[in-house]
PDB file of C-alpha atoms in Angstrom:
ATOM      1  CA  MET F   1     -17.847   5.002  -9.833  1.00  0.00           C
ATOM      2  CA  THR F   2     -18.265   2.115 -12.284  1.00  0.00           C
ATOM      3  CA  ALA F   3     -20.869  -0.640 -12.172  1.00  0.00           C
ATOM      4  CA  GLU F   4     -18.269  -2.937 -10.603  1.00  0.00           C
ATOM      5  CA  GLU F   5     -17.700  -0.488  -7.745  1.00  0.00           C
ATOM      6  CA  TYR F   6     -19.885   0.583  -4.854  1.00  0.00           C
ATOM      7  CA  TRP F   7     -19.662   2.274  -1.477  1.00  0.00           C
ATOM      8  CA  ASN F   8     -20.113   0.940   2.027  1.00  0.00           C
ATOM      9  CA  HIS F   9     -18.346   1.327   5.375  1.00  0.00           C
ATOM     10  CA  ASN F  10     -15.622  -1.161   4.433  1.00  0.00           C
ATOM     11  CA  VAL F  11     -15.019   0.287   0.969  1.00  0.00           C
ATOM     12  CA  HIS F  12     -14.796   3.744   2.554  1.00  0.00           C
ATOM     13  CA  TYR F  13     -11.477   2.710   4.089  1.00  0.00           C
ATOM     14  CA  HIS F  14      -9.958   1.143   0.974  1.00  0.00           C
ATOM     15  CA  PRO F  15      -7.896   4.323   0.408  1.00  0.00           C
ATOM     16  CA  VAL F  16      -6.270   3.802   3.813  1.00  0.00           C
ATOM     17  CA  VAL F  17      -5.286   0.296   2.742  1.00  0.00           C
ATOM     18  CA  LEU F  18      -4.010   1.396  -0.668  1.00  0.00           C
ATOM     19  CA  ASP F  19      -1.985   4.284   0.756  1.00  0.00           C
ATOM     20  CA  ALA F  20      -0.171   1.826   3.028  1.00  0.00           C
ATOM     21  CA  VAL F  21       1.101  -0.425   0.215  1.00  0.00           C
ATOM     22  CA  PRO F  22       4.906  -0.193   0.256  1.00  0.00           C
ATOM     23  CA  HIS F  23       6.655   1.167  -2.809  1.00  0.00           C
ATOM     24  CA  GLY F  24       7.943  -1.676  -4.992  1.00  0.00           C
ATOM     25  CA  CYS F  25       5.571  -4.238  -3.497  1.00  0.00           C
ATOM     26  CA  ARG F  26       6.029  -7.548  -5.289  1.00  0.00           C
ATOM     27  CA  ALA F  27       3.357  -9.761  -3.760  1.00  0.00           C
ATOM     28  CA  ALA F  28       0.199  -8.638  -1.972  1.00  0.00           C
ATOM     29  CA  LEU F  29      -2.445 -10.762  -0.274  1.00  0.00           C
ATOM     30  CA  ASP F  30      -6.034  -9.691   0.371  1.00  0.00           C
ATOM     31  CA  VAL F  31      -7.542 -11.941   3.031  1.00  0.00           C
ATOM     32  CA  GLY F  32     -11.314 -12.307   2.881  1.00  0.00           C
ATOM     33  CA  CYS F  33     -11.296 -10.730  -0.569  1.00  0.00           C
ATOM     34  CA  GLY F  34     -15.045 -11.079  -1.110  1.00  0.00           C
ATOM     35  CA  ASP F  35     -15.998 -10.103  -4.637  1.00  0.00           C
ATOM     36  CA  GLY F  36     -12.466  -8.903  -5.389  1.00  0.00           C
ATOM     37  CA  LEU F  37     -12.998  -5.148  -5.358  1.00  0.00           C
ATOM     38  CA  LEU F  38     -10.002  -4.373  -3.138  1.00  0.00           C
ATOM     39  CA  ALA F  39      -7.833  -7.019  -4.807  1.00  0.00           C
ATOM     40  CA  ALA F  40      -8.487  -5.351  -8.160  1.00  0.00           C
ATOM     41  CA  LYS F  41      -7.439  -1.992  -6.702  1.00  0.00           C
ATOM     42  CA  LEU F  42      -4.311  -3.532  -5.169  1.00  0.00           C
ATOM     43  CA  ALA F  43      -3.370  -4.877  -8.614  1.00  0.00           C
ATOM     44  CA  ALA F  44      -2.325  -1.351  -9.602  1.00  0.00           C
ATOM     45  CA  ARG F  45       0.067  -1.146  -6.625  1.00  0.00           C
ATOM     46  CA  ALA F  46       1.701  -4.586  -6.561  1.00  0.00           C
ATOM     47  CA  GLU F  47       3.300  -6.872  -9.136  1.00  0.00           C
ATOM     48  CA  SER F  48       0.994  -9.712  -8.134  1.00  0.00           C
ATOM     49  CA  VAL F  49      -2.032  -9.984  -5.871  1.00  0.00           C
ATOM     50  CA  THR F  50      -3.621 -13.038  -4.293  1.00  0.00           C
ATOM     51  CA  GLY F  51      -7.180 -12.849  -3.008  1.00  0.00           C
ATOM     52  CA  VAL F  52      -8.433 -15.572  -0.691  1.00  0.00           C
ATOM     53  CA  ASP F  53     -11.973 -16.160   0.541  1.00  0.00           C
ATOM     54  CA  ARG F  54     -13.732 -19.223   1.941  1.00  0.00           C
ATOM     55  CA  SER F  55     -16.992 -18.337   0.165  1.00  0.00           C
ATOM     56  CA  ALA F  56     -17.283 -20.051  -3.212  1.00  0.00           C
ATOM     57  CA  GLU F  57     -19.906 -17.498  -4.255  1.00  0.00           C
ATOM     58  CA  MET F  58     -17.626 -14.562  -3.470  1.00  0.00           C
ATOM     59  CA  ILE F  59     -14.743 -16.111  -5.398  1.00  0.00           C
ATOM     60  CA  ARG F  60     -17.055 -16.702  -8.355  1.00  0.00           C
ATOM     61  CA  LYS F  61     -17.975 -13.012  -8.336  1.00  0.00           C
ATOM     62  CA  ALA F  62     -14.342 -11.966  -7.928  1.00  0.00           C
ATOM     63  CA  ARG F  63     -13.312 -13.976 -10.990  1.00  0.00           C
ATOM     64  CA  LYS F  64     -15.687 -11.912 -13.111  1.00  0.00           C
ATOM     65  CA  ARG F  65     -13.385  -8.937 -12.625  1.00  0.00           C
ATOM     66  CA  ASP F  66     -10.698 -10.738 -14.669  1.00  0.00           C
ATOM     67  CA  VAL F  67      -7.687  -8.692 -13.531  1.00  0.00           C
ATOM     68  CA  GLY F  68      -4.513 -10.117 -15.051  1.00  0.00           C
ATOM     69  CA  ASN F  69      -2.162 -10.016 -12.063  1.00  0.00           C
ATOM     70  CA  VAL F  70      -4.747 -11.189  -9.493  1.00  0.00           C
ATOM     71  CA  THR F  71      -4.932 -14.862  -8.460  1.00  0.00           C
ATOM     72  CA  LEU F  72      -8.004 -15.961  -6.544  1.00  0.00           C
ATOM     73  CA  VAL F  73      -8.032 -18.829  -4.044  1.00  0.00           C
ATOM     74  CA  GLU F  74     -11.128 -20.404  -2.532  1.00  0.00           C
ATOM     75  CA  GLY F  75     -10.279 -21.475   0.988  1.00  0.00           C
ATOM     76  CA  ASP F  76      -9.752 -20.461   4.593  1.00  0.00           C
ATOM     77  CA  TYR F  77      -6.580 -18.466   5.244  1.00  0.00           C
ATOM     78  CA  LEU F  78      -6.421 -19.984   8.730  1.00  0.00           C
ATOM     79  CA  ASP F  79      -5.869 -23.549   7.511  1.00  0.00           C
ATOM     80  CA  GLY F  80      -3.356 -22.836   4.772  1.00  0.00           C
ATOM     81  CA  ALA F  81      -5.510 -22.501   1.646  1.00  0.00           C
ATOM     82  CA  ALA F  82      -2.461 -22.895  -0.617  1.00  0.00           C
ATOM     83  CA  LEU F  83      -0.957 -19.643   0.665  1.00  0.00           C
ATOM     84  CA  ASP F  84       2.784 -19.073   0.909  1.00  0.00           C
ATOM     85  CA  GLU F  85       4.158 -18.812   4.419  1.00  0.00           C
ATOM     86  CA  GLU F  86       6.021 -15.484   4.736  1.00  0.00           C
ATOM     87  CA  GLY F  87       5.323 -15.033   1.036  1.00  0.00           C
ATOM     88  CA  TYR F  88       3.710 -11.585   0.901  1.00  0.00           C
ATOM     89  CA  ASP F  89       5.170  -8.106   1.158  1.00  0.00           C
ATOM     90  CA  PHE F  90       1.738  -6.716   1.969  1.00  0.00           C
ATOM     91  CA  VAL F  91      -1.282  -8.326   3.634  1.00  0.00           C
ATOM     92  CA  SER F  92      -4.683  -6.685   3.974  1.00  0.00           C
ATOM     93  CA  ALA F  93      -7.693  -7.906   5.927  1.00  0.00           C
ATOM     94  CA  VAL F  94     -10.852  -5.798   5.743  1.00  0.00           C
ATOM     95  CA  ALA F  95     -13.744  -6.763   8.049  1.00  0.00           C
ATOM     96  CA  VAL F  96     -12.322 -10.285   8.347  1.00  0.00           C
ATOM     97  CA  ILE F  97     -10.531 -11.059  11.579  1.00  0.00           C
ATOM     98  CA  HIS F  98     -13.602 -10.854  13.810  1.00  0.00           C
ATOM     99  CA  HIS F  99     -14.909 -13.965  11.967  1.00  0.00           C
ATOM    100  CA  ALA F 100     -12.332 -16.097  13.813  1.00  0.00           C
ATOM    101  CA  PRO F 101     -10.620 -16.325  17.209  1.00  0.00           C
ATOM    102  CA  PHE F 102      -8.755 -13.024  17.355  1.00  0.00           C
ATOM    103  CA  ASP F 103      -5.304 -14.220  18.424  1.00  0.00           C
ATOM    104  CA  ASP F 104      -5.372 -17.060  15.875  1.00  0.00           C
ATOM    105  CA  ALA F 105      -6.306 -14.655  13.089  1.00  0.00           C
ATOM    106  CA  ILE F 106      -3.529 -12.201  13.957  1.00  0.00           C
ATOM    107  CA  ASP F 107      -0.939 -14.973  14.298  1.00  0.00           C
ATOM    108  CA  ARG F 108      -1.856 -16.370  10.890  1.00  0.00           C
ATOM    109  CA  LEU F 109      -1.693 -12.974   9.179  1.00  0.00           C
ATOM    110  CA  VAL F 110       1.729 -12.375  10.723  1.00  0.00           C
ATOM    111  CA  GLY F 111       2.858 -15.808   9.495  1.00  0.00           C
ATOM    112  CA  LEU F 112       1.839 -14.998   5.928  1.00  0.00           C
ATOM    113  CA  LEU F 113       3.732 -11.711   5.938  1.00  0.00           C
ATOM    114  CA  ALA F 114       7.321 -11.653   4.711  1.00  0.00           C
ATOM    115  CA  PRO F 115       9.979 -10.177   6.999  1.00  0.00           C
ATOM    116  CA  GLY F 116       9.887  -6.419   6.499  1.00  0.00           C
ATOM    117  CA  GLY F 117       6.353  -6.643   5.092  1.00  0.00           C
ATOM    118  CA  ARG F 118       3.326  -4.608   6.104  1.00  0.00           C
ATOM    119  CA  LEU F 119      -0.016  -5.701   7.539  1.00  0.00           C
ATOM    120  CA  VAL F 120      -3.123  -3.518   7.299  1.00  0.00           C
ATOM    121  CA  VAL F 121      -6.340  -4.435   9.084  1.00  0.00           C
ATOM    122  CA  VAL F 122      -9.675  -2.676   8.842  1.00  0.00           C
ATOM    123  CA  GLY F 123     -11.696  -4.162  11.664  1.00  0.00           C
ATOM    124  CA  LEU F 124     -14.849  -3.969  13.723  1.00  0.00           C
ATOM    125  CA  ALA F 125     -15.505  -3.955  17.449  1.00  0.00           C
ATOM    126  CA  HIS F 126     -18.597  -3.503  19.579  1.00  0.00           C
ATOM    127  CA  ASN F 127     -19.619  -0.752  21.934  1.00  0.00           C
ATOM    128  CA  HIS F 128     -19.252  -1.381  25.653  1.00  0.00           C
ATOM    129  CA  THR F 129     -18.893   1.990  27.389  1.00  0.00           C
ATOM    130  CA  LEU F 130     -20.912   5.195  27.246  1.00  0.00           C
ATOM    131  CA  LEU F 131     -18.021   6.837  25.402  1.00  0.00           C
ATOM    132  CA  ASP F 132     -18.138   4.047  22.810  1.00  0.00           C
ATOM    133  CA  TRP F 133     -21.797   4.787  22.174  1.00  0.00           C
ATOM    134  CA  VAL F 134     -21.191   8.542  21.943  1.00  0.00           C
ATOM    135  CA  ILE F 135     -18.394   8.082  19.405  1.00  0.00           C
ATOM    136  CA  SER F 136     -20.514   5.659  17.401  1.00  0.00           C
ATOM    137  CA  GLY F 137     -23.407   8.099  17.449  1.00  0.00           C
ATOM    138  CA  CYS F 138     -21.185  10.741  15.880  1.00  0.00           C
ATOM    139  CA  GLY F 139     -20.746   8.422  12.918  1.00  0.00           C
ATOM    140  CA  VAL F 140     -24.435   8.409  11.998  1.00  0.00           C
ATOM    141  CA  PRO F 141     -24.645  11.819  10.236  1.00  0.00           C
ATOM    142  CA  ALA F 142     -21.278  11.243   8.563  1.00  0.00           C
ATOM    143  CA  SER F 143     -22.447   7.867   7.258  1.00  0.00           C
ATOM    144  CA  LEU F 144     -25.724   9.261   5.926  1.00  0.00           C
ATOM    145  CA  LEU F 145     -24.048  12.165   4.150  1.00  0.00           C
ATOM    146  CA  THR F 146     -21.261  10.044   2.674  1.00  0.00           C
ATOM    147  CA  ALA F 147     -23.679   7.356   1.499  1.00  0.00           C
ATOM    148  CA  ARG F 148     -25.797   9.989  -0.215  1.00  0.00           C
ATOM    149  CA  ARG F 149     -22.736  11.393  -1.978  1.00  0.00           C
ATOM    150  CA  HIS F 150     -21.902   7.903  -3.299  1.00  0.00           C
ATOM    151  CA  GLY F 151     -25.399   6.944  -4.403  1.00  0.00           C
ATOM    152  CA  GLY F 152     -26.220   4.873  -1.342  1.00  0.00           C
ATOM    153  CA  LYS F 153     -24.657   2.125   0.727  1.00  0.00           C
ATOM    154  CA  ARG F 154     -24.489  -1.264  -0.908  1.00  0.00           C
ATOM    155  CA  GLY F 155     -22.304  -4.281  -1.451  1.00  0.00           C
ATOM    156  CA  PRO F 156     -22.303  -7.721  -3.003  1.00  0.00           C
ATOM    157  CA  ALA F 157     -25.225  -9.991  -2.204  1.00  0.00           C
ATOM    158  CA  ASP F 158     -24.449 -13.122  -0.170  1.00  0.00           C
ATOM    159  CA  MET F 159     -21.440 -11.540   1.545  1.00  0.00           C
ATOM    160  CA  PRO F 160     -20.935 -13.446   4.832  1.00  0.00           C
ATOM    161  CA  VAL F 161     -21.500 -11.136   7.818  1.00  0.00           C
ATOM    162  CA  GLU F 162     -20.783 -11.640  11.517  1.00  0.00           C
ATOM    163  CA  ASP F 163     -20.992  -9.308  14.492  1.00  0.00           C
ATOM    164  CA  PRO F 164     -17.789  -8.602  16.442  1.00  0.00           C
ATOM    165  CA  ILE F 165     -17.554  -9.959  19.962  1.00  0.00           C
ATOM    166  CA  MET F 166     -14.574  -7.882  21.173  1.00  0.00           C
ATOM    167  CA  THR F 167     -14.912  -4.354  22.500  1.00  0.00           C
ATOM    168  CA  TRP F 168     -12.882  -1.414  21.203  1.00  0.00           C
ATOM    169  CA  ARG F 169     -10.751  -1.520  24.338  1.00  0.00           C
ATOM    170  CA  GLU F 170     -10.124  -5.267  24.033  1.00  0.00           C
ATOM    171  CA  VAL F 171      -9.050  -4.903  20.403  1.00  0.00           C
ATOM    172  CA  ARG F 172      -6.762  -1.999  21.246  1.00  0.00           C
ATOM    173  CA  GLN F 173      -5.130  -3.893  24.109  1.00  0.00           C
ATOM    174  CA  SER F 174      -4.805  -7.188  22.237  1.00  0.00           C
ATOM    175  CA  THR F 175      -3.235  -5.647  19.170  1.00  0.00           C
ATOM    176  CA  ALA F 176      -0.777  -3.664  21.294  1.00  0.00           C
ATOM    177  CA  HIS F 177       0.328  -6.941  22.877  1.00  0.00           C
ATOM    178  CA  LEU F 178       0.366  -9.079  19.710  1.00  0.00           C
ATOM    179  CA  LEU F 179       1.767  -6.452  17.325  1.00  0.00           C
ATOM    180  CA  PRO F 180       4.248  -4.234  19.178  1.00  0.00           C
ATOM    181  CA  GLY F 181       4.586  -0.875  17.466  1.00  0.00           C
ATOM    182  CA  ARG F 182       1.325  -1.163  15.523  1.00  0.00           C
ATOM    183  CA  ARG F 183      -0.431   2.054  14.540  1.00  0.00           C
ATOM    184  CA  PHE F 184      -4.039   1.830  15.676  1.00  0.00           C
ATOM    185  CA  ARG F 185      -6.798   4.315  14.976  1.00  0.00           C
ATOM    186  CA  ARG F 186     -10.496   4.194  15.702  1.00  0.00           C
ATOM    187  CA  ARG F 187     -12.390   5.574  12.705  1.00  0.00           C
ATOM    188  CA  LEU F 188     -15.671   7.449  12.540  1.00  0.00           C
ATOM    189  CA  LEU F 189     -17.637   4.937  10.457  1.00  0.00           C
ATOM    190  CA  TRP F 190     -17.553   2.108  13.001  1.00  0.00           C
ATOM    191  CA  ARG F 191     -14.191   0.686  11.988  1.00  0.00           C
ATOM    192  CA  TYR F 192     -10.614   0.755  13.238  1.00  0.00           C
ATOM    193  CA  THR F 193      -7.471   0.663  11.144  1.00  0.00           C
ATOM    194  CA  LEU F 194      -4.268  -1.004  12.149  1.00  0.00           C
ATOM    195  CA  VAL F 195      -0.926  -0.806  10.326  1.00  0.00           C
ATOM    196  CA  TRP F 196       2.013  -2.923  11.407  1.00  0.00           C
ATOM    197  CA  ASP F 197       5.447  -3.533   9.888  1.00  0.00           C
ATOM    198  CA  LYS F 198       6.982  -6.949  10.496  1.00  0.00           C
ATOM    199  CA  PRO F 199      10.581  -6.826  11.703  1.00  0.00           C
ATOM    200  CA  VAL F 200      13.203  -7.992   9.253  1.00  0.00           C
TER     201      VAL F 200
END
């Protein structure tokens, strides 16, 4: 792990995102790119990558990575932010969509995705049932062991953070309705992953 890399619960699921990039991907978009760590990784899998984030500080940090085929945009993906409608073969959103009204966020991500393109979301939800709390509790030892193996849990300073307001069940139901055929999986380290292919 280089000085520009680190481990936390979001980064832990970057391999899931990268494995989902379609072969021959021309244009990828990382929504809520933060300091550009995932965008830099995507640059090895796509001809061009756009990272967008509304935090000026995060974009400043991302530009320090200086990856040739990555373009960084400061702005909010929900209001346009100079993004191409249906312009991306692959769209990723890691720990992002709970920062906005859920349906609006999903609709916008779908609008940015080209026909036949793939959307990958790594998201958060909150515990509501006893089973939710039991499953979350199982993540504690796994998190501690994995963090130790990676030298601790850390991430960029000043990263905007918000708590999710939707429960696991609500997210599962909403995504099934909004994204028919999506592949949804609740993960051990307090995240879910969602993969969806847009019809041609």
